[in-house]
Amino acid sequence: MSSKDHQTTRRVLDMLHGRARKLAKGDSLTPPIVNASKYALPGAPDHPFVYGRYDNPGWQAVETAIGALENAPVISFPSGMAAITAALMALAGPGSRILMPSDGYYTVRVLIEDFLRQHGIEVVYVPTREMDAHDLSGFDLIWLETPSNPGLDVCDIAGICTRAHRTGAKVCVDNTSATPLLQDPLALGADMVVASDTKALAGHSDVLFGHVAAKDDALIERVRQWRKLSGATPGPAESYLAYRGLMTLELRLERMCANAGALAGLFHGHAAVEAVRYPGLPDDPSHAIASKQMTRPGFIVGATFASEATAERFIDDCPAIFHATSFGGIQTSAERRGRWGDDVPAGYVRLSAGCEPTDALLEAVKHTLDAL
Ligand SMILES: *Cc1c(COP(=O)(O)O)cnc(C)c1O
């Protein structure tokens, strides 16, 4: 086990036992779902629990648990986009210049074009594979999403952070596809991490959730202030679901990454697949940097089929693949990203490996591939 892996597993231990270590006799191991808008507040309003929009015991429970993995303070949000909006509000303002990945999560670009540009924020888009060579001078914020979604290109977080800080820019990483267990952007020098915990972190396809993490107190307080003022607050029940899903994240990722590696190998050697993208494959363009900055190459695999029709048939015919958008769930799922207009070949399928037994999953996928 590498020292990087050892540090990660120690954080998992702290995440799992963090709450238990602080319990009094008779307290429940699981955090309670506290449905509250009002809290008892006599005298000065000098307590975290003054009003439901300010704080909730369920937010604190999930934030402490995610914080054990991030090794940093965390603010929770009702979705990944709410977390991303908070990060942009904390890091950018009128006159800010942002460098954004052109191949990152599509909705972030729409948010910027439809709402932020009109407030005097300037944005330049660059593909993730060109980030490492791009001149960062003149930018206030560098936004990274690596591995990129859906193309699975990877850029060098540590290298970009060093260059960005030299010219006074902040770096924010959307770490959704890696989760804090596969990649630690804050340790690599990033100022802020955002994530959609709707995906692998909560992991059961039953809740929308998100978080922001940052080591700098002033930055994290600005994000907290944004949540309090904007009212982008997670529900108590959703906070519990995210907490509950998080408890098995490490266990699920083990199986998901193993399944992704096995599927990538199967795709790689199969005549029905024209091209495979998986950072774990030694000949993948992302392999070198991914091996350096990730503990595992992830659970998402890209496979290109000869045509749109063949790709659709593959997804629909395989009894071990759920045809849906999004990723990071228990069940293996896939979709053709071209249907959303992503800049990928028409036959490109993004597959998110789930937690099925590896042999059964491989057998079902191979059977479908053979019959295409
Ligand atoms: C899904 C996703 C988001 C948005 O998260 P929601 O929880 O759907 O709001 C942001 N970034 C990435 C990389 C995502 O995959």
Coordinates of C-alpha atoms and ligand atoms in Angstrom, one line a residue:
M1 CA 0.0 0.0 0.0
S2 CA 1.4 3.4 -1.0
S3 CA 1.6 6.2 1.6
K4 CA -1.1 8.0 -0.3
D5 CA -3.4 5.0 0.1
H6 CA -2.6 4.6 3.7
Q7 CA -3.5 8.3 4.4
T8 CA -6.8 7.7 2.6
T9 CA -7.7 4.6 4.6
R10 CA -6.9 6.4 7.9
R11 CA -9.3 9.2 6.8
V12 CA -12.0 6.6 6.1
L13 CA -11.5 5.3 9.7
D14 CA -12.0 8.8 11.0
M15 CA -15.0 9.3 8.8
L16 CA -16.6 6.1 10.1
H17 CA -15.9 6.6 13.8
G18 CA -15.8 10.4 14.0
R19 CA -19.4 10.7 15.3
A20 CA -19.2 7.7 17.6
R21 CA -16.2 9.1 19.4
K22 CA -18.2 12.1 20.6
L23 CA -21.4 10.3 21.8
A24 CA -22.7 10.4 25.3
K25 CA -24.3 7.3 26.8
G26 CA -27.6 6.6 25.1
D27 CA -27.0 8.7 22.0
S28 CA -27.7 7.1 18.6
L29 CA -24.8 6.0 16.4
T30 CA -26.7 7.4 13.4
P31 CA -27.3 11.2 13.3
P32 CA -30.9 12.2 14.0
I33 CA -33.0 13.8 11.3
V34 CA -34.0 17.1 12.9
N35 CA -36.9 18.8 11.1
A36 CA -36.6 22.2 12.5
S37 CA -37.0 25.8 11.4
K38 CA -37.1 27.1 15.0
Y39 CA -34.6 26.4 17.9
A40 CA -34.9 27.5 21.5
L41 CA -33.1 30.9 21.5
P42 CA -33.4 33.0 24.7
G43 CA -31.1 35.9 25.1
A44 CA -28.3 36.7 22.6
P45 CA -28.5 34.8 19.2
D46 CA -24.9 33.5 19.7
H47 CA -25.5 29.8 18.9
P48 CA -25.2 27.9 15.6
F49 CA -28.8 26.8 15.8
V50 CA -30.6 30.1 15.7
Y51 CA -32.9 29.4 12.7
G52 CA -33.3 26.5 10.2
R53 CA -31.6 28.4 7.4
Y54 CA -28.4 29.0 9.5
D55 CA -27.6 25.4 10.5
N56 CA -29.0 22.0 11.2
P57 CA -27.6 19.0 13.2
G58 CA -27.8 16.8 10.1
W59 CA -25.7 19.3 8.1
Q60 CA -23.1 19.2 10.8
A61 CA -23.1 15.4 10.8
V62 CA -22.6 15.0 7.1
E63 CA -20.1 17.9 6.9
T64 CA -18.0 16.5 9.7
A65 CA -18.0 13.1 7.9
I66 CA -17.1 14.5 4.5
G67 CA -14.6 16.8 6.1
A68 CA -12.8 13.8 7.5
L69 CA -12.2 12.6 3.9
E70 CA -11.4 16.1 2.6
N71 CA -9.2 16.9 5.6
A72 CA -10.8 20.3 5.5
P73 CA -13.9 22.2 6.6
V74 CA -17.0 21.4 4.4
I75 CA -20.2 23.2 3.7
S76 CA -23.1 21.1 2.4
F77 CA -25.6 22.0 -0.3
P78 CA -28.9 20.6 -1.7
S79 CA -27.2 19.7 -5.0
G80 CA -23.9 19.8 -6.8
M81 CA -25.0 22.9 -8.8
A82 CA -25.9 24.7 -5.6
A83 CA -22.4 24.0 -4.3
I84 CA -20.9 25.1 -7.6
T85 CA -23.0 28.4 -7.6
A86 CA -21.7 29.0 -4.0
A87 CA -18.1 28.5 -5.1
L88 CA -18.5 30.8 -8.0
M89 CA -20.1 33.5 -5.8
A90 CA -17.3 33.2 -3.3
L91 CA -14.5 33.2 -5.8
A92 CA -15.6 35.5 -8.6
G93 CA -17.2 39.0 -9.0
P94 CA -17.6 41.8 -11.5
G95 CA -14.4 42.0 -13.6
S96 CA -13.2 38.5 -12.7
R97 CA -11.6 36.4 -15.5
I98 CA -12.2 32.7 -15.2
L99 CA -10.5 29.9 -17.1
M100 CA -13.0 27.0 -17.5
P101 CA -12.8 23.5 -19.1
S102 CA -14.8 23.5 -22.4
D103 CA -15.4 19.7 -21.8
G104 CA -16.5 20.0 -18.2
Y105 CA -20.0 19.6 -16.7
Y106 CA -22.3 21.2 -19.3
T107 CA -24.7 22.9 -16.8
V108 CA -21.9 25.0 -15.3
R109 CA -21.2 26.6 -18.7
V110 CA -25.0 27.3 -19.2
L111 CA -25.1 28.9 -15.7
I112 CA -22.2 31.1 -16.5
E113 CA -23.5 32.1 -20.0
D114 CA -27.1 32.7 -18.9
F115 CA -26.5 34.4 -15.5
L116 CA -22.9 35.3 -14.6
R117 CA -21.7 37.0 -17.8
Q118 CA -24.4 39.7 -17.4
H119 CA -22.7 40.6 -14.0
G120 CA -19.4 41.3 -15.7
I121 CA -17.6 38.0 -15.3
E122 CA -15.4 37.0 -18.2
V123 CA -14.8 33.3 -19.1
V124 CA -12.4 31.6 -21.5
Y125 CA -12.9 27.9 -22.3
V126 CA -10.1 25.5 -22.9
P127 CA -10.3 21.6 -23.3
T128 CA -9.0 19.8 -20.2
R129 CA -6.2 18.1 -22.3
E130 CA -4.8 21.6 -23.1
M131 CA -5.0 23.0 -19.5
D132 CA -1.4 21.9 -18.6
A133 CA 0.0 24.0 -21.5
H134 CA -2.3 27.0 -21.2
D135 CA -1.0 30.4 -20.1
L136 CA -2.7 31.2 -16.8
S137 CA -1.7 34.8 -16.5
G138 CA -4.5 37.4 -16.4
F139 CA -7.0 34.9 -14.8
D140 CA -8.5 35.3 -11.3
L141 CA -9.9 31.8 -11.1
I142 CA -8.9 28.5 -12.7
W143 CA -11.7 25.9 -12.7
L144 CA -10.7 22.3 -13.2
E145 CA -12.7 19.1 -13.7
T146 CA -10.4 16.1 -13.8
P147 CA -11.0 13.4 -15.0
S148 CA -13.2 15.4 -17.4
N149 CA -16.8 14.5 -17.9
P150 CA -17.6 12.8 -20.2
G151 CA -14.3 12.6 -22.2
L152 CA -12.1 11.4 -19.3
D153 CA -9.1 13.6 -20.1
V154 CA -6.9 14.4 -17.1
C155 CA -4.8 17.5 -16.2
D156 CA -2.0 18.0 -13.7
I157 CA -3.7 19.6 -10.6
A158 CA -0.4 20.2 -8.7
G159 CA 1.3 21.7 -11.7
I160 CA -1.6 24.0 -12.6
C161 CA -2.0 25.2 -8.9
T162 CA 1.7 26.1 -8.7
R163 CA 1.5 28.2 -11.9
A164 CA -1.9 29.7 -11.0
H165 CA -0.7 30.8 -7.5
R166 CA 2.4 32.4 -9.1
T167 CA 0.2 34.8 -11.0
G168 CA -2.3 35.3 -8.1
A169 CA -5.2 33.1 -9.4
K170 CA -7.3 30.8 -7.2
V171 CA -8.0 27.2 -8.3
C172 CA -11.2 25.4 -7.8
V173 CA -11.6 21.7 -8.7
D174 CA -14.9 19.9 -9.4
N175 CA -14.0 16.5 -7.9
T176 CA -17.3 14.8 -8.5
S177 CA -16.1 11.9 -10.6
A178 CA -13.1 11.1 -8.3
T179 CA -14.6 11.7 -4.9
P180 CA -12.2 12.6 -2.0
L181 CA -11.1 9.0 -1.8
L182 CA -9.6 8.8 -5.3
Q183 CA -8.2 12.3 -5.5
D184 CA -7.3 15.0 -3.0
P185 CA -7.2 18.3 -4.9
L186 CA -6.7 20.4 -1.7
A187 CA -3.5 18.4 -0.9
L188 CA -2.4 19.0 -4.5
G189 CA -2.7 22.8 -3.9
A190 CA -6.3 23.6 -4.9
D191 CA -7.9 26.4 -2.9
M192 CA -11.4 24.9 -3.1
V193 CA -13.1 21.7 -4.0
V194 CA -16.7 21.3 -5.2
A195 CA -18.6 18.1 -5.7
S196 CA -21.9 16.7 -6.7
D197 CA -22.5 14.1 -4.0
T198 CA -25.6 13.1 -5.9
K199 CA -23.1 10.7 -7.8
A200 CA -20.8 8.3 -6.1
L201 CA -20.5 9.9 -2.6
A202 CA -24.2 9.4 -1.7
G203 CA -24.1 6.7 -4.3
H204 CA -27.6 5.2 -4.2
S205 CA -29.4 7.2 -6.9
D206 CA -31.9 8.4 -4.3
V207 CA -30.8 11.9 -3.4
L208 CA -29.4 15.2 -4.8
F209 CA -26.6 16.6 -2.7
G210 CA -23.4 18.6 -2.9
H211 CA -20.5 20.1 -1.0
V212 CA -17.8 22.7 -1.0
A213 CA -14.5 22.2 0.9
A214 CA -11.7 24.7 1.5
K215 CA -8.9 24.9 4.1
D216 CA -8.9 28.7 4.1
D217 CA -11.2 30.0 6.9
A218 CA -12.1 33.2 5.1
L219 CA -13.1 31.3 2.0
I220 CA -15.2 28.7 3.8
E221 CA -16.9 31.4 5.8
R222 CA -17.8 33.2 2.6
V223 CA -19.4 30.0 1.3
R224 CA -21.3 29.5 4.5
Q225 CA -22.5 33.1 4.3
W226 CA -23.7 32.5 0.7
R227 CA -25.7 29.5 1.8
K228 CA -27.3 31.4 4.7
L229 CA -28.2 34.4 2.6
S230 CA -29.2 32.6 -0.6
G231 CA -31.2 29.9 1.2
A232 CA -29.6 27.1 -0.8
T233 CA -29.9 24.8 2.2
P234 CA -30.0 21.0 2.2
G235 CA -33.1 19.3 3.7
P236 CA -32.6 17.3 6.9
A237 CA -33.7 14.0 5.3
E238 CA -31.4 14.5 2.3
S239 CA -28.5 15.2 4.6
Y240 CA -29.2 11.9 6.3
L241 CA -29.3 10.0 3.0
A242 CA -26.0 11.6 2.0
Y243 CA -24.5 10.6 5.4
R244 CA -25.8 7.1 5.1
G245 CA -24.5 6.6 1.6
L246 CA -21.1 8.1 2.5
M247 CA -20.6 5.4 5.2
T248 CA -20.1 2.7 2.4
L249 CA -18.3 4.9 -0.1
E250 CA -14.9 3.2 0.3
L251 CA -16.4 -0.2 0.1
R252 CA -18.5 0.7 -3.0
L253 CA -15.5 2.3 -4.8
E254 CA -13.4 -0.8 -4.4
R255 CA -15.9 -2.8 -6.4
M256 CA -16.8 0.0 -8.8
C257 CA -13.1 0.6 -9.7
A258 CA -12.5 -3.1 -10.0
N259 CA -15.5 -3.5 -12.3
A260 CA -14.4 -0.5 -14.4
G261 CA -10.9 -1.9 -14.8
A262 CA -12.3 -5.3 -15.9
L263 CA -14.8 -3.7 -18.3
A264 CA -12.1 -1.4 -19.8
G265 CA -10.0 -4.5 -20.4
L266 CA -12.9 -6.3 -22.0
F267 CA -13.7 -3.3 -24.3
H268 CA -10.1 -2.9 -25.2
G269 CA -9.8 -6.4 -26.7
H270 CA -13.3 -6.5 -28.3
A271 CA -13.9 -6.1 -32.0
A272 CA -17.3 -4.3 -31.4
V273 CA -15.6 -1.4 -29.6
E274 CA -13.6 1.1 -31.7
A275 CA -12.0 3.0 -28.9
V276 CA -11.8 2.9 -25.1
R277 CA -11.1 5.6 -22.6
Y278 CA -10.1 4.7 -19.1
P279 CA -7.3 6.3 -17.1
G280 CA -6.3 2.9 -15.8
L281 CA -5.3 1.5 -19.2
P282 CA -1.5 1.9 -19.6
D283 CA -1.9 3.2 -23.2
D284 CA -4.6 5.8 -22.3
P285 CA -3.5 9.5 -22.7
S286 CA -4.6 10.2 -19.1
H287 CA -2.7 7.3 -17.6
A288 CA 0.5 9.0 -16.6
I289 CA -0.9 12.0 -14.7
A290 CA -3.9 9.9 -13.3
S291 CA -1.4 7.5 -11.8
K292 CA 0.4 10.3 -10.2
Q293 CA -2.5 12.2 -8.7
M294 CA -5.2 9.6 -8.1
T295 CA -5.3 6.6 -5.8
R296 CA -7.4 4.6 -8.3
P297 CA -8.3 5.4 -11.9
G298 CA -12.0 5.7 -11.2
F299 CA -15.2 3.9 -12.1
I300 CA -16.1 5.7 -15.4
V301 CA -15.2 4.1 -18.7
G302 CA -15.7 5.6 -22.2
A303 CA -16.4 3.2 -25.1
T304 CA -16.9 4.3 -28.8
F305 CA -19.1 2.1 -31.0
A306 CA -19.3 2.2 -34.8
S307 CA -22.5 4.2 -34.8
E308 CA -25.2 5.8 -32.7
A309 CA -27.5 2.9 -33.4
T310 CA -24.9 0.3 -32.3
A311 CA -24.2 2.3 -29.1
E312 CA -27.9 2.5 -28.3
R313 CA -28.4 -1.2 -29.0
F314 CA -25.5 -2.1 -26.7
I315 CA -27.0 -0.1 -23.7
D316 CA -30.5 -1.3 -24.3
D317 CA -29.7 -5.0 -24.9
C318 CA -27.4 -5.5 -21.9
P319 CA -29.4 -6.7 -18.9
A320 CA -26.6 -5.5 -16.5
I321 CA -26.7 -1.9 -17.7
F322 CA -29.3 0.7 -16.6
H323 CA -30.0 3.2 -19.4
A324 CA -29.9 6.6 -17.7
T325 CA -28.0 9.8 -17.4
S326 CA -25.8 10.5 -14.3
F327 CA -23.2 8.1 -12.8
G328 CA -21.8 6.8 -9.5
G329 CA -24.7 4.5 -8.5
I330 CA -24.9 0.9 -7.2
Q331 CA -26.1 -0.4 -10.6
T332 CA -23.9 -0.1 -13.7
S333 CA -25.4 2.6 -15.9
A334 CA -24.6 4.1 -19.3
E335 CA -25.7 6.6 -21.9
R336 CA -24.7 7.9 -25.2
R337 CA -23.4 11.4 -24.5
G338 CA -24.0 12.6 -28.0
R339 CA -27.7 12.7 -27.2
W340 CA -27.0 15.8 -25.1
G341 CA -24.8 17.4 -27.8
D342 CA -21.5 16.7 -26.0
D343 CA -18.4 17.1 -28.2
V344 CA -17.8 13.3 -28.5
P345 CA -18.3 10.8 -31.3
A346 CA -22.0 9.8 -32.0
G347 CA -21.2 6.2 -30.9
Y348 CA -19.4 7.3 -27.6
V349 CA -20.9 5.7 -24.5
R350 CA -20.1 6.8 -21.0
L351 CA -20.4 3.9 -18.6
S352 CA -20.4 4.1 -14.9
A353 CA -19.4 0.8 -13.3
G354 CA -21.6 -0.3 -10.4
C355 CA -21.3 -2.7 -7.5
E356 CA -22.4 -5.9 -9.3
P357 CA -20.3 -9.1 -8.8
T358 CA -17.5 -8.7 -11.4
D359 CA -17.8 -12.1 -13.0
A360 CA -21.5 -11.8 -13.6
L361 CA -21.2 -8.2 -14.9
L362 CA -18.4 -9.1 -17.3
E363 CA -20.3 -12.1 -18.6
A364 CA -23.5 -10.1 -19.3
V365 CA -21.5 -7.3 -21.0
K366 CA -19.4 -9.7 -23.1
H367 CA -22.6 -11.6 -24.2
T368 CA -24.1 -8.3 -25.4
L369 CA -20.9 -7.2 -27.2
D370 CA -20.6 -10.6 -28.9
A371 CA -24.2 -10.3 -30.3
L372 CA -23.8 -6.7 -31.6
Ligands
LIG1 C1 -23.8 16.0 -11.8 C2 -22.6 16.9 -11.8 C3 -22.8 18.2 -11.3 C4 -24.1 18.8 -10.8 O1 -24.5 18.1 -9.7 P1 -26.1 18.0 -9.3 O2 -26.0 17.3 -8.0 O3 -26.8 17.3 -10.4 O4 -26.6 19.4 -9.1 C5 -21.6 19.0 -11.3 N1 -20.4 18.6 -11.7 C6 -20.3 17.3 -12.2 C7 -18.9 16.9 -12.6 C8 -21.4 16.5 -12.2 O5 -21.2 15.2 -12.7

